[in-house]
Short mmCIF file of C-alpha atoms in Angstrom, two decimals:
data_model
loop_
_atom_site.label_atom_id
_atom_site.label_comp_id
_atom_site.label_asym_id
_atom_site.label_seq_id
_atom_site.Cartn_x
_atom_site.Cartn_y
_atom_site.Cartn_z
CA MET A 1 42.79 54.98 124.71
CA SER A 2 39.77 52.83 125.61
CA ARG A 3 40.48 49.10 126.00
CA GLU A 4 37.62 46.57 125.89
CA ILE A 5 37.41 42.79 125.62
CA VAL A 6 34.87 40.99 123.43
CA LEU A 7 34.16 37.56 124.92
CA ASP A 8 32.24 34.49 123.77
CA THR A 9 31.89 30.99 125.19
CA GLU A 10 30.67 27.57 124.12
CA THR A 11 29.17 25.20 126.68
CA THR A 12 27.72 21.75 127.19
CA GLY A 13 24.22 23.23 127.63
CA PHE A 14 22.20 26.16 128.85
CA ASP A 15 22.46 26.26 132.64
CA PRO A 16 25.50 25.81 134.91
CA LYS A 17 23.12 25.26 137.85
CA THR A 18 22.09 21.93 136.31
CA GLY A 19 25.68 20.81 135.79
CA ASP A 20 26.47 22.28 132.38
CA ARG A 21 30.07 23.41 131.93
CA LEU A 22 32.11 25.73 129.78
CA ILE A 23 34.09 24.01 126.99
CA GLU A 24 35.53 26.92 124.98
CA VAL A 25 36.33 30.58 125.55
CA GLY A 26 37.47 33.18 123.05
CA CYS A 27 38.42 36.83 123.60
CA ILE A 28 39.27 39.71 121.26
CA GLU A 29 41.05 42.85 122.47
CA LEU A 30 39.64 46.17 121.24
CA MET A 31 41.32 49.54 121.50
CA ASP A 32 39.03 52.47 120.74
CA LEU A 33 36.50 49.95 119.33
CA LEU A 34 38.97 48.44 116.83
CA PRO A 35 40.60 44.99 117.15
CA THR A 36 44.29 45.17 118.03
CA GLY A 37 45.08 41.64 116.81
CA ARG A 38 45.53 40.29 120.35
CA THR A 39 43.31 37.32 121.17
CA TYR A 40 42.86 34.68 123.82
CA HIS A 41 41.38 31.29 122.94
CA THR A 42 41.28 27.82 124.44
CA LEU A 43 39.20 24.68 124.60
CA VAL A 44 38.34 23.60 128.14
CA HIS A 45 37.83 20.07 129.49
CA PRO A 46 34.29 20.16 130.98
CA GLU A 47 34.80 17.14 133.25
CA ARG A 48 31.61 15.65 131.86
CA LEU A 49 30.30 14.36 128.52
CA ILE A 50 29.11 16.78 125.83
CA PRO A 51 25.48 16.15 124.76
CA PRO A 52 24.94 15.50 121.02
CA ASP A 53 22.52 18.44 120.79
CA SER A 54 25.26 20.80 121.93
CA THR A 55 27.81 19.30 119.55
CA ARG A 56 25.42 19.97 116.65
CA VAL A 57 25.63 23.69 117.49
CA HIS A 58 29.37 24.17 118.04
CA GLY A 59 30.93 21.01 116.58
CA ILE A 60 32.97 20.32 119.73
CA THR A 61 33.10 16.64 120.66
CA ASP A 62 34.38 14.73 123.68
CA GLU A 63 37.34 13.67 121.56
CA LYS A 64 38.29 17.29 120.86
CA VAL A 65 38.41 18.27 124.53
CA LYS A 66 39.88 15.08 126.01
CA ASP A 67 43.36 16.64 126.22
CA ALA A 68 42.19 20.22 126.85
CA PRO A 69 43.07 21.89 130.18
CA LYS A 70 40.48 22.14 132.92
CA PHE A 71 39.20 25.61 133.72
CA ALA A 72 41.26 25.91 136.91
CA ALA A 73 44.40 25.57 134.76
CA ILE A 74 43.49 28.46 132.45
CA VAL A 75 41.75 30.90 134.80
CA ALA A 76 44.92 32.89 135.58
CA ASP A 77 45.73 33.39 131.88
CA LEU A 78 42.13 34.38 131.12
CA VAL A 79 42.03 36.92 133.95
CA ALA A 80 45.41 38.33 132.92
CA PHE A 81 44.21 38.80 129.33
CA ILE A 82 40.98 40.51 130.37
CA GLY A 83 42.74 42.74 132.90
CA ASP A 84 40.53 45.55 134.17
CA ALA A 85 38.77 46.13 130.83
CA PRO A 86 35.00 46.12 130.31
CA ILE A 87 33.71 42.84 128.80
CA ILE A 88 31.37 42.83 125.80
CA ALA A 89 29.24 39.74 125.21
CA HIS A 90 26.05 39.07 123.25
CA ASN A 91 23.32 38.05 125.67
CA ALA A 92 25.96 38.68 128.30
CA GLN A 93 24.04 37.09 131.16
CA PHE A 94 24.50 33.65 129.56
CA ASP A 95 28.29 33.95 129.28
CA ARG A 96 28.56 35.64 132.65
CA ASN A 97 26.63 32.83 134.37
CA PHE A 98 29.08 30.24 133.04
CA ILE A 99 32.21 32.31 133.69
CA ASP A 100 31.05 33.07 137.23
CA ALA A 101 30.20 29.40 137.86
CA GLU A 102 33.63 28.26 136.66
CA PHE A 103 35.37 30.92 138.76
CA ARG A 104 33.49 29.75 141.85
CA LEU A 105 34.26 26.08 141.19
CA CYS A 106 37.98 26.80 141.21
CA GLY A 107 37.81 29.25 144.10
CA HIS A 108 38.51 32.42 142.10
CA PRO A 109 36.71 35.73 142.77
CA VAL A 110 34.13 36.50 140.07
CA LEU A 111 34.45 39.50 137.79
CA GLU A 112 32.49 42.59 138.80
CA ALA A 113 28.96 42.65 137.39
CA ASP A 114 29.18 46.26 136.20
CA ARG A 115 32.07 45.41 133.89
CA TRP A 116 29.79 43.38 131.59
CA ILE A 117 28.30 45.15 128.55
CA ASP A 118 25.46 43.31 126.79
CA SER A 119 25.53 43.96 123.04
CA LEU A 120 22.10 42.32 122.76
CA GLN A 121 20.63 45.06 124.95
CA LEU A 122 22.41 47.70 122.85
CA ALA A 123 20.89 46.16 119.71
CA GLN A 124 17.40 45.97 121.23
CA LYS A 125 17.53 49.69 122.03
CA LYS A 126 18.75 50.51 118.52
CA PHE A 127 16.41 48.12 116.70
CA PRO A 128 13.37 47.58 118.95
CA GLY A 129 11.06 44.78 117.86
CA MET A 130 13.52 43.41 115.28
CA PRO A 131 15.57 40.17 115.31
CA ASN A 132 18.75 40.95 117.21
CA SER A 133 20.60 37.64 117.37
CA LEU A 134 24.27 37.80 116.43
CA ASP A 135 23.45 36.20 113.06
CA ALA A 136 20.66 38.71 112.40
CA LEU A 137 22.92 41.64 113.26
CA CYS A 138 25.69 40.30 111.02
CA LYS A 139 23.24 40.21 108.12
CA ARG A 140 21.92 43.68 108.94
CA PHE A 141 25.41 45.17 109.09
CA LYS A 142 26.69 43.07 106.15
CA VAL A 143 29.27 41.27 108.29
CA SER A 144 30.25 38.10 106.42
CA LEU A 145 29.38 34.72 107.95
CA ALA A 146 31.13 32.83 105.16
CA ASP A 147 33.93 31.48 107.37
CA ARG A 148 31.64 30.02 110.03
CA THR A 149 30.43 26.42 109.74
CA PHE A 150 29.70 25.97 113.46
CA HIS A 151 29.39 28.41 116.31
CA GLY A 152 32.82 28.85 117.89
CA ALA A 153 33.97 31.08 120.73
CA LEU A 154 36.76 32.88 118.86
CA ILE A 155 35.02 33.25 115.51
CA ASP A 156 31.84 34.48 117.20
CA ALA A 157 33.90 36.95 119.25
CA ARG A 158 35.39 38.26 115.99
CA LEU A 159 31.94 38.63 114.45
CA LEU A 160 30.69 40.36 117.58
CA ALA A 161 33.64 42.79 117.52
CA GLU A 162 32.51 43.94 114.06
CA VAL A 163 28.86 44.14 115.12
CA TYR A 164 29.79 46.05 118.28
CA LEU A 165 31.66 48.66 116.22
CA GLU A 166 28.52 49.15 114.12
CA LEU A 167 26.31 49.39 117.21
CA ARG A 168 28.59 52.08 118.60
CA GLY A 169 28.69 54.21 115.46
CA GLY A 170 29.90 52.03 112.62
CA LYS A 171 31.56 53.56 109.57
CA GLU A 172 31.04 57.07 110.95
CA ARG A 173 33.02 56.11 114.06
CA ARG A 174 35.70 54.47 111.92
CA LEU A 175 36.02 57.68 109.91
CA ASP A 176 36.25 59.71 113.11
CA LEU A 177 39.11 57.51 114.30
CA SER A 178 40.87 57.88 110.95
CA ALA A 179 40.46 61.64 111.07
CA ALA A 180 41.90 61.75 114.56
CA ARG A 181 44.97 59.82 113.45
CA VAL A 182 45.43 62.10 110.42
CA THR A 183 45.05 65.20 112.57
CA ALA A 184 47.63 63.88 115.02
CA ALA A 185 50.05 63.29 112.16
CA VAL A 186 49.53 66.44 110.05
CA GLY A 187 47.69 68.74 112.45
CA PRO A 188 50.16 71.62 112.11
CA VAL A 189 49.86 71.50 108.32
CA ILE A 190 46.07 71.59 108.49
CA ALA A 191 46.13 74.38 111.07
CA ALA A 192 48.33 76.46 108.80
CA ALA A 193 46.00 75.82 105.87
CA VAL A 194 42.82 76.92 107.65
CA GLY A 195 44.30 79.61 109.95
CA ALA A 196 45.57 83.07 109.22
CA ARG A 197 47.99 83.30 106.32
CA PRO A 198 51.36 84.40 107.73
CA ARG A 199 52.16 86.46 104.60
CA PRO A 200 49.54 87.80 102.14
CA LEU A 201 49.79 86.88 98.50
CA SER A 202 51.06 89.60 96.21
CA PRO A 203 48.25 91.20 94.14
CA ARG A 204 48.16 90.18 90.50
CA SER A 205 46.25 93.25 89.30
CA THR A 206 47.85 96.59 88.42
CA GLU A 207 47.14 99.80 90.32
CA ALA A 208 45.18 101.11 87.33
CA GLU A 209 43.02 97.98 87.25
CA ARG A 210 42.30 98.25 90.97
CA ALA A 211 41.37 101.91 90.68
CA ALA A 212 39.00 101.18 87.79
CA HIS A 213 37.40 98.36 89.77
CA LEU A 214 36.82 100.60 92.81
CA GLU A 215 35.21 103.26 90.61
CA PHE A 216 32.86 100.59 89.22
CA LEU A 217 31.86 99.43 92.70
CA LYS A 218 31.27 102.95 93.95
CA ALA A 219 29.10 103.81 90.99
CA ASN A 220 27.05 100.60 90.91
CA LEU A 221 26.77 99.22 94.48
CA LYS A 222 24.51 100.89 97.04
CA ASP A 223 25.73 98.78 99.95
CA HIS A 224 29.51 98.89 100.27
CA SER A 225 29.75 97.13 103.65
CA LEU A 226 30.36 93.69 102.16
CA TRP A 227 33.33 94.89 100.16
CA GLU A 228 34.67 96.88 103.08
CA GLY A 229 34.89 93.59 104.98
CA TYR A 230 37.30 92.38 102.33
CA GLY A 231 39.59 95.35 102.77
CA LEU A 232 38.05 97.71 100.21
CA ASP A 233 37.48 101.02 101.98
CA MET A 234 34.91 102.79 99.81
CA GLU A 235 35.30 106.09 101.67
CA LYS A 236 38.87 106.22 100.48
CA ALA A 237 38.08 105.05 96.98
CA PRO A 238 38.62 107.63 94.21
CA ALA A 239 35.49 109.58 93.21
CA ALA A 240 33.58 108.37 90.16
#
């Protein structure tokens, strides 16, 4: 089974190089592209004030994070949850920059670059020249945004998990997974249904009816090969 982690973050701004910090992280576990129900979520104390412009986007205030743990206190739990799985993020470079910066600040090795999968790049290949923000993709794939008032790391990760499924095959993929589960459960029954019948059904016609039918075929059909394939040997059929 293929395990992946969908990750989203909220931050104090756009660039960790200018002092911006991570203030929220949310993760969703996927198994074969479907959420398992396991999540990881926490607010993070940024050790600086949150600008009003950022709060207008995600609704997170200084008051909300005043008692939140600092990143160094949660890094072990975050790494344990992610494990060795690939990480899916929308515009992944943004999230990766902040995660890497926080890892370095607390002296933790950064996650390998090749583990990051950018769903924005997947969308741009699938829909070139079209709006491919997370909101735009939710609308395109009819993923409901009704529960979201502000951007939030966990809710956006949940939305992205649905979008990612669609980008990787959508309903067709979901049906494939369902079929696989059904086959695993009732495979022998299906195999028996489509394979060779272990015991032929008893004929329902009488010998006289079968003889009359063969005489009709011999008298009216020039090409007997089709019927021979169904077990009717015309050479042995009674003469008309």
